[in-house]
Amino acid sequence: MSRTVTLDDLTTTPPALHADVVVLGAGSAGVCAAIAAARSGRSTLLLDAGPMPGGELLTGMAVDGALNGRGEWVVGGIAAELFAECERLGGYIGALNDWRLIHYVCYDPEVMKLAVVGLLARHGVRLLLHSFLHTVEVDDGVVKSIVVLNKQGNVRISAPVFIDASGDGDLAVLAGASYQSGENGQFQPVSVMFRMAGVNTHPLLDFVCAHPEHFALGESSAIRGGRTDQEIARELKAQGQPTVFLKGNGPLLAEAIQQGRMFPTALIMIQPTSTARREVCLNTTRVANLDATKTLDLSAALGPLTVQVETCVDFMRSEVPGFEHAHLSGVAPRIGIRETRRIEADETLTQEDVLRARKREDGIGKGAHHVDIHQDGIGQIRIPVDDGGSYDIPWGCLLPRGLHNVILAGRCISADRPAHGSVRVMGPCMAMGHAAGDAAALMLHYGLPDARQLDVQVLRQRLRDEGAILDGTH
């Protein structure tokens, strides 16, 4: 006799959960949102489909967009607290200049795992991991509850305020929000970060000085400052860290691609992750024009990406001084996704906002990363922010049209595609998460049913009081 068995048949009825603030997505934006809400005294539940909070913070990738091209910090607050926790645990390298376009923040991703979990626990955030969003119950623009699916079955969770930090905007979309996705079927590539240990930095930096033609150097006026490539290479060597960017159209990498010894790629970005292990993260793998919200397609990309990891490890060991005796030491636990949905909100961040470094009276955080659109093969658009500056992210970009008690944070916010290529990186995502968490707590404090009723100047002052950077930068 045939029969159908469901999880409901195997488990007892899971209890319904309630929190003051529910945050969907435990990446860099969601972690900061949950901490902000919880330390304001609000019961906060942080949900994620994965086994550990942190998202891209755990892959080895540096935090881009926390400093501008001049080296000024433009993101503080909870992000700074997280970096300080990494430093306490012995895993913080610090802010470095890539002598190309940006300054970024480097750290040990293994230590970051401890820092993220520890900081969430310290502030009283409840975690619910291994749980997939299944249903959103919405009434006239107000999300009443959601249902997630996990090993216990369907778990209903209610809250007066929800924060969508899912990256793909899953909660907002299921609640009825409109969105844009990619551009004419094109999506930025997905990637898998990986790490190599046993790297000798000095021969690598000597190689940059001897052959700067292979490397991306001084791509913005703020970084170049009138210097020649040779002079910039010497500055890079003086910094003493392996912050190196092999360019796809440089002779070394271009020849390897042409001969089939490397896959077509725009870059091999090298960033330090551990001085003790002489370890670096490499950002280079790519499968382009894949809609990462289509699970079968995303799953199918893992095979080609891991083959690319092996190919690049071989290339680095055979072709790049300093890597002769290096070995593969880690592969990111997840595929990195640059682009899926952009939720339509009350305001839209634009390319002009980013490139002209526009400041706003309703800004709730800053970004500084260049317009950065990875493409298929060796293609990549890189346009720096004017004068090495930063731009403000308007509060309205976090407020999805037609929804009252949902706040966006992270790469699903409202932006045109070029602006999204800047604001999607972790620095501004952490700033947005901090703002979203504080906003949720303030809504509850003042009894506001709609996020639009919150005075943005009250929110801005709260953020300043907590160390967020809203003023005083280029």
XYZ file of C-alpha atoms in Angstrom:
474
model
C 0.000 0.000 0.000
C 1.423 3.399 -0.977
C 1.270 6.375 1.336
C 2.582 9.921 1.541
C 4.680 10.955 4.535
C 5.444 14.567 5.375
C 7.525 16.231 8.043
C 4.320 16.857 9.940
C 3.942 13.094 10.323
C 7.440 12.728 11.785
C 7.466 15.619 14.233
C 5.334 17.078 16.941
C 3.632 20.362 16.175
C 6.316 23.038 16.521
C 5.503 25.961 18.773
C 4.563 29.279 17.208
C 7.221 31.922 17.831
C 6.951 35.639 18.444
C 9.531 38.412 18.617
C 9.514 42.184 18.575
C 11.763 42.174 15.499
C 12.326 39.340 13.031
C 15.333 39.551 10.722
C 15.438 37.287 7.681
C 18.966 36.589 6.474
C 22.092 36.309 8.634
C 24.638 37.824 6.278
C 26.543 41.013 7.064
C 23.410 43.176 6.839
C 21.209 40.846 8.874
C 23.786 40.332 11.614
C 24.129 44.092 12.104
C 20.350 44.599 11.960
C 19.733 41.956 14.609
C 22.416 43.322 16.942
C 21.066 46.875 16.590
C 17.507 45.843 17.410
C 18.481 43.540 20.272
C 20.776 45.956 22.056
C 17.925 48.462 22.015
C 16.102 46.074 24.319
C 13.869 44.435 21.723
C 13.432 40.675 21.518
C 15.026 39.810 18.200
C 14.964 36.615 16.156
C 17.542 36.158 13.370
C 16.631 33.565 10.745
C 18.783 31.936 8.104
C 18.625 28.928 5.807
C 22.269 28.115 6.460
C 24.068 26.510 9.418
C 26.004 29.564 10.636
C 25.446 33.334 10.697
C 27.834 35.658 8.872
C 27.249 35.110 5.161
C 30.066 36.503 3.028
C 31.895 37.616 6.172
C 32.940 33.967 6.533
C 34.295 33.383 3.018
C 37.651 35.162 3.249
C 36.506 38.130 1.187
C 37.560 41.483 2.645
C 34.935 44.063 3.579
C 34.747 46.547 0.708
C 33.123 49.965 1.018
C 33.852 50.588 4.701
C 36.449 53.199 3.697
C 36.474 55.546 0.742
C 39.191 55.914 -1.874
C 40.978 58.454 0.314
C 41.246 56.003 3.183
C 38.581 57.682 5.341
C 36.324 55.364 7.324
C 32.730 55.791 6.143
C 31.157 52.885 8.070
C 31.334 52.607 11.865
C 28.960 51.600 14.627
C 28.239 47.875 14.769
C 30.693 47.152 11.945
C 33.449 48.713 14.053
C 32.323 46.641 17.051
C 32.572 43.470 14.976
C 36.076 44.341 13.763
C 37.078 45.080 17.355
C 35.832 41.641 18.391
C 37.947 40.090 15.628
C 40.941 42.004 16.937
C 40.291 40.822 20.500
C 40.291 37.251 19.203
C 43.524 37.763 17.272
C 42.084 37.657 13.761
C 42.091 41.292 12.618
C 44.549 42.462 9.965
C 43.093 45.917 9.378
C 42.269 48.459 6.697
C 44.538 48.236 3.661
C 44.975 50.098 0.376
C 44.821 47.916 -2.747
C 46.578 50.739 -4.661
C 44.054 50.256 -7.436
C 40.665 51.707 -6.492
C 39.756 51.006 -2.893
C 40.680 50.479 0.723
C 39.236 47.365 2.333
C 39.198 45.644 5.723
C 40.966 42.283 6.058
C 40.572 39.649 8.777
C 40.693 35.917 9.391
C 37.340 34.383 8.344
C 37.769 31.524 10.837
C 38.054 34.035 13.651
C 35.156 36.020 12.197
C 32.924 32.981 12.717
C 33.570 33.226 16.453
C 33.228 37.013 16.458
C 29.813 36.974 14.752
C 28.304 34.260 16.949
C 29.805 35.780 20.086
C 28.528 39.271 19.388
C 25.022 38.014 18.585
C 24.945 36.063 21.850
C 26.335 38.985 23.848
C 23.482 41.225 22.704
C 20.787 38.587 23.236
C 19.869 37.789 19.629
C 18.003 34.506 19.254
C 19.049 32.396 16.283
C 16.881 30.130 14.166
C 19.111 28.518 11.548
C 18.484 25.722 9.015
C 15.122 27.367 8.255
C 13.720 28.366 4.853
C 11.089 31.019 4.359
C 7.965 29.366 2.997
C 4.985 31.674 3.505
C 4.306 35.330 4.270
C 0.961 36.277 5.760
C 0.169 39.876 4.808
C -2.950 41.978 5.322
C -3.290 45.307 3.523
C 0.450 45.930 3.391
C 1.128 44.728 6.950
C 3.060 41.479 7.360
C 1.433 39.657 10.261
C 3.581 36.555 10.337
C 5.800 34.297 8.294
C 6.150 30.533 8.098
C 9.542 28.890 7.825
C 10.244 25.259 7.057
C 12.830 23.256 8.983
C 13.269 19.770 10.453
C 10.455 20.512 12.901
C 8.042 21.229 10.079
C 6.269 24.518 9.452
C 7.052 27.116 12.110
C 4.897 30.235 12.267
C 6.637 33.409 13.490
C 4.862 36.675 14.222
C 6.274 40.144 14.869
C 5.253 43.799 14.580
C 8.366 44.581 12.472
C 10.267 42.501 9.915
C 13.648 43.208 8.333
C 14.390 41.620 4.974
C 18.142 41.091 4.787
C 17.812 37.940 2.692
C 19.877 39.253 -0.200
C 17.234 38.132 -2.691
C 14.418 40.122 -1.074
C 12.465 36.930 -0.434
C 10.210 38.272 2.308
C 9.345 41.474 0.463
C 8.603 39.605 -2.771
C 6.363 37.036 -1.079
C 4.570 39.937 0.628
C 3.799 41.430 -2.781
C 6.623 43.927 -3.408
C 7.616 44.584 -6.997
C 11.227 44.238 -8.056
C 13.770 44.324 -10.857
C 16.160 41.499 -11.556
C 19.419 41.687 -13.468
C 19.273 43.454 -16.817
C 17.918 41.907 -20.026
C 18.699 38.420 -18.781
C 22.210 39.354 -17.690
C 23.400 38.834 -14.122
C 26.737 39.465 -12.516
C 28.692 36.206 -12.117
C 28.441 34.032 -9.058
C 31.777 33.093 -7.491
C 33.394 30.856 -4.906
C 36.130 32.436 -2.822
C 39.074 30.251 -1.850
C 42.222 30.594 0.226
C 45.857 29.626 -0.215
C 48.359 29.375 2.644
C 52.140 29.362 2.661
C 52.368 32.454 0.452
C 55.636 34.411 0.571
C 54.663 38.056 0.391
C 58.047 39.622 -0.359
C 58.693 37.778 -3.664
C 55.116 38.553 -4.701
C 55.544 42.278 -4.067
C 58.953 42.250 -5.774
C 57.206 40.727 -8.814
C 54.670 43.576 -8.823
C 57.530 46.111 -8.792
C 59.380 44.303 -11.595
C 56.306 43.764 -13.791
C 53.567 46.295 -12.993
C 52.071 45.671 -16.435
C 50.444 42.493 -15.107
C 48.588 44.289 -12.325
C 45.751 46.805 -11.920
C 47.261 49.900 -10.307
C 46.027 53.450 -9.771
C 42.647 53.182 -11.511
C 41.307 56.267 -9.741
C 42.786 59.737 -9.400
C 42.453 59.469 -5.618
C 44.704 56.404 -5.561
C 47.048 57.366 -8.389
C 47.755 60.900 -7.166
C 49.961 61.659 -10.163
C 52.191 58.628 -9.601
C 53.512 56.298 -12.282
C 52.756 52.574 -12.155
C 56.294 51.965 -10.903
C 55.834 54.451 -8.087
C 52.508 52.906 -7.101
C 54.062 49.443 -7.130
C 56.714 50.691 -4.692
C 53.968 52.090 -2.429
C 52.258 48.695 -2.549
C 55.503 46.986 -1.578
C 56.071 49.455 1.271
C 52.642 48.552 2.710
C 54.005 45.031 3.078
C 50.744 43.145 2.571
C 49.643 40.924 -0.360
C 46.945 43.287 -1.638
C 47.449 42.437 -5.291
C 45.139 42.519 -8.309
C 46.176 40.545 -11.410
C 44.156 41.920 -14.327
C 42.566 39.752 -16.970
C 43.832 41.936 -19.796
C 47.396 42.040 -18.451
C 49.968 40.029 -20.414
C 50.524 37.295 -17.814
C 46.882 36.417 -17.211
C 45.730 37.132 -20.782
C 48.297 34.695 -22.206
C 47.314 32.014 -19.714
C 43.653 32.459 -20.659
C 44.465 32.303 -24.368
C 46.484 29.114 -23.893
C 43.753 27.489 -21.767
C 45.871 27.391 -18.602
C 43.377 29.745 -16.933
C 39.654 30.233 -17.378
C 38.431 33.597 -18.730
C 38.272 36.030 -15.832
C 38.579 39.767 -15.310
C 40.786 39.453 -12.264
C 42.587 37.503 -9.632
C 42.128 39.596 -6.514
C 44.466 38.630 -3.680
C 43.762 39.756 -0.106
C 45.410 38.683 3.175
C 43.425 36.608 5.657
C 46.072 35.383 8.122
C 49.612 36.587 8.745
C 50.382 33.546 10.921
C 49.371 31.099 8.194
C 50.715 33.376 5.406
C 47.262 32.963 3.915
C 45.370 34.940 1.290
C 41.882 34.885 -0.197
C 41.538 34.768 -3.980
C 38.522 36.201 -5.766
C 38.494 35.107 -9.408
C 36.053 32.274 -10.164
C 32.926 33.090 -12.138
C 29.816 31.685 -13.769
C 27.913 34.545 -15.389
C 24.313 35.279 -16.405
C 22.802 32.838 -13.964
C 19.650 33.773 -12.033
C 20.665 32.675 -8.555
C 17.027 32.541 -7.414
C 16.685 29.432 -9.626
C 17.978 26.766 -7.290
C 18.804 24.107 -9.878
C 20.854 26.575 -11.901
C 22.691 27.852 -8.830
C 23.418 24.294 -7.690
C 24.735 23.365 -11.142
C 27.274 26.217 -10.951
C 29.150 24.627 -8.060
C 30.888 22.028 -10.236
C 32.398 24.512 -12.731
C 33.369 26.875 -9.912
C 35.301 24.204 -8.025
C 37.101 23.189 -11.235
C 38.101 26.845 -11.612
C 39.482 26.815 -8.065
C 41.762 23.910 -8.962
C 42.816 25.589 -12.216
C 43.690 28.858 -10.489
C 45.654 27.139 -7.709
C 47.791 25.444 -10.375
C 48.264 28.735 -12.239
C 49.306 30.649 -9.135
C 51.827 27.982 -8.102
C 53.402 27.774 -11.546
C 53.304 31.419 -12.682
C 53.271 33.830 -9.735
C 56.342 34.324 -7.526
C 55.589 33.824 -3.851
C 53.066 31.080 -4.557
C 55.520 28.317 -5.549
C 55.045 26.409 -2.291
C 51.565 27.638 -1.387
C 48.663 25.241 -1.006
C 44.881 25.342 -1.047
C 43.801 25.943 2.541
C 40.080 26.692 2.335
C 37.075 27.036 0.073
C 34.116 29.253 0.937
C 31.183 27.310 2.389
C 28.756 28.948 -0.039
C 28.533 30.339 -3.545
C 28.847 34.121 -3.501
C 25.988 35.934 -5.216
C 26.446 39.475 -6.486
C 23.073 40.184 -8.063
C 19.491 38.927 -8.015
C 16.455 41.053 -7.129
C 16.372 44.792 -6.438
C 13.181 45.611 -4.551
C 11.297 48.725 -5.682
C 11.087 51.141 -2.760
C 10.072 54.733 -2.030
C 13.410 55.968 -3.385
C 15.989 54.494 -5.740
C 19.744 54.972 -5.389
C 21.149 55.971 -8.784
C 24.454 55.803 -10.587
C 24.712 59.592 -10.398
C 24.195 59.477 -6.628
C 27.123 57.076 -6.364
C 29.574 58.585 -8.842
C 28.977 62.197 -7.768
C 29.352 61.268 -4.076
C 25.995 62.859 -3.230
C 25.176 63.638 0.371
C 21.617 63.593 1.723
C 19.780 64.943 4.755
C 17.910 61.626 4.874
C 20.997 59.422 4.550
C 21.125 56.508 6.978
C 24.537 55.165 5.992
C 27.303 55.572 3.461
C 28.835 53.683 0.590
C 32.125 54.310 -1.172
C 32.771 51.338 -3.455
C 33.137 52.037 -7.160
C 30.441 51.059 -9.648
C 31.522 47.449 -9.964
C 29.717 45.238 -12.476
C 31.377 41.915 -13.169
C 30.574 40.456 -16.574
C 31.082 37.245 -18.504
C 34.632 36.265 -19.403
C 37.217 38.997 -18.851
C 34.657 41.817 -18.733
C 34.208 44.080 -15.727
C 32.942 47.659 -15.396
C 34.864 49.663 -12.768
C 34.005 53.369 -12.368
C 35.351 55.159 -9.264
C 33.418 57.568 -7.057
C 34.408 61.179 -7.756
C 37.460 62.412 -5.851
C 37.709 59.221 -3.810
C 34.562 60.188 -1.910
C 31.483 58.531 -0.460
C 27.737 58.809 -1.023
C 24.744 58.698 1.302
C 22.123 55.939 1.154
C 18.618 57.457 1.419
C 16.231 56.070 4.034
C 13.554 55.626 1.351
C 15.655 52.975 -0.429
C 14.961 50.667 2.531
C 11.152 51.078 2.441
C 9.502 48.668 -0.025
C 6.513 50.132 -1.825
C 3.170 48.900 -0.526
C 4.534 47.399 2.687
C 4.299 49.165 6.038
C 6.245 47.132 8.589
C 9.020 45.698 6.410
C 12.472 47.323 6.192
C 15.061 46.276 3.639
C 18.790 45.932 4.320
C 21.618 44.677 2.146
C 21.883 44.052 -1.573
C 18.114 43.772 -2.137
C 17.530 47.513 -1.549
C 16.183 49.809 -4.253
C 18.946 50.879 -6.654
C 19.493 51.073 -10.378
C 21.867 48.448 -11.696
C 25.064 50.572 -11.710
C 24.378 51.900 -8.196
C 23.629 48.378 -7.052
C 27.097 47.419 -8.316
C 28.466 49.683 -5.574
C 26.028 49.394 -2.676
C 25.897 45.568 -2.758
C 29.268 45.126 -1.012
C 29.583 44.373 2.698
C 30.551 47.810 4.063
C 27.329 49.593 3.076
C 25.339 46.422 3.769
C 26.525 46.544 7.386
C 25.629 50.241 7.600
C 22.145 49.547 6.234
C 21.667 46.671 8.652
C 22.580 48.904 11.599
C 20.091 51.524 10.390
C 17.314 48.979 9.795
C 17.711 47.467 13.265
C 17.669 50.863 14.965
C 14.658 51.910 12.893
C 12.729 48.808 13.916
C 13.471 49.483 17.588
C 12.405 53.123 17.250
C 9.158 52.139 15.542
C 8.310 49.980 18.524
C 9.396 52.664 21.005
C 7.082 55.241 19.440
C 4.284 52.793 18.590
C 4.526 53.401 14.830
C 2.811 50.844 12.572
C 4.498 52.161 9.403
C 8.239 52.746 8.990
C 7.458 55.882 6.971
C 6.080 57.513 10.101
C 9.515 57.422 11.719
C 11.298 60.783 11.743
C 14.504 60.066 9.833
C 16.355 62.730 11.827
C 15.578 60.830 15.034
C 16.983 57.712 13.375
C 20.082 59.568 12.196
C 20.757 60.905 15.676
C 20.415 57.427 17.189
C 22.895 56.117 14.614
C 25.379 58.907 15.355
C 25.074 58.221 19.077
C 26.028 54.591 18.370
C 29.101 55.445 16.333
C 27.681 55.230 12.824
C 29.342 57.590 10.353
C 26.888 59.933 8.651
C 28.855 63.203 8.418
C 32.300 64.661 7.920
C 33.679 62.559 5.059
C 34.407 63.334 1.431
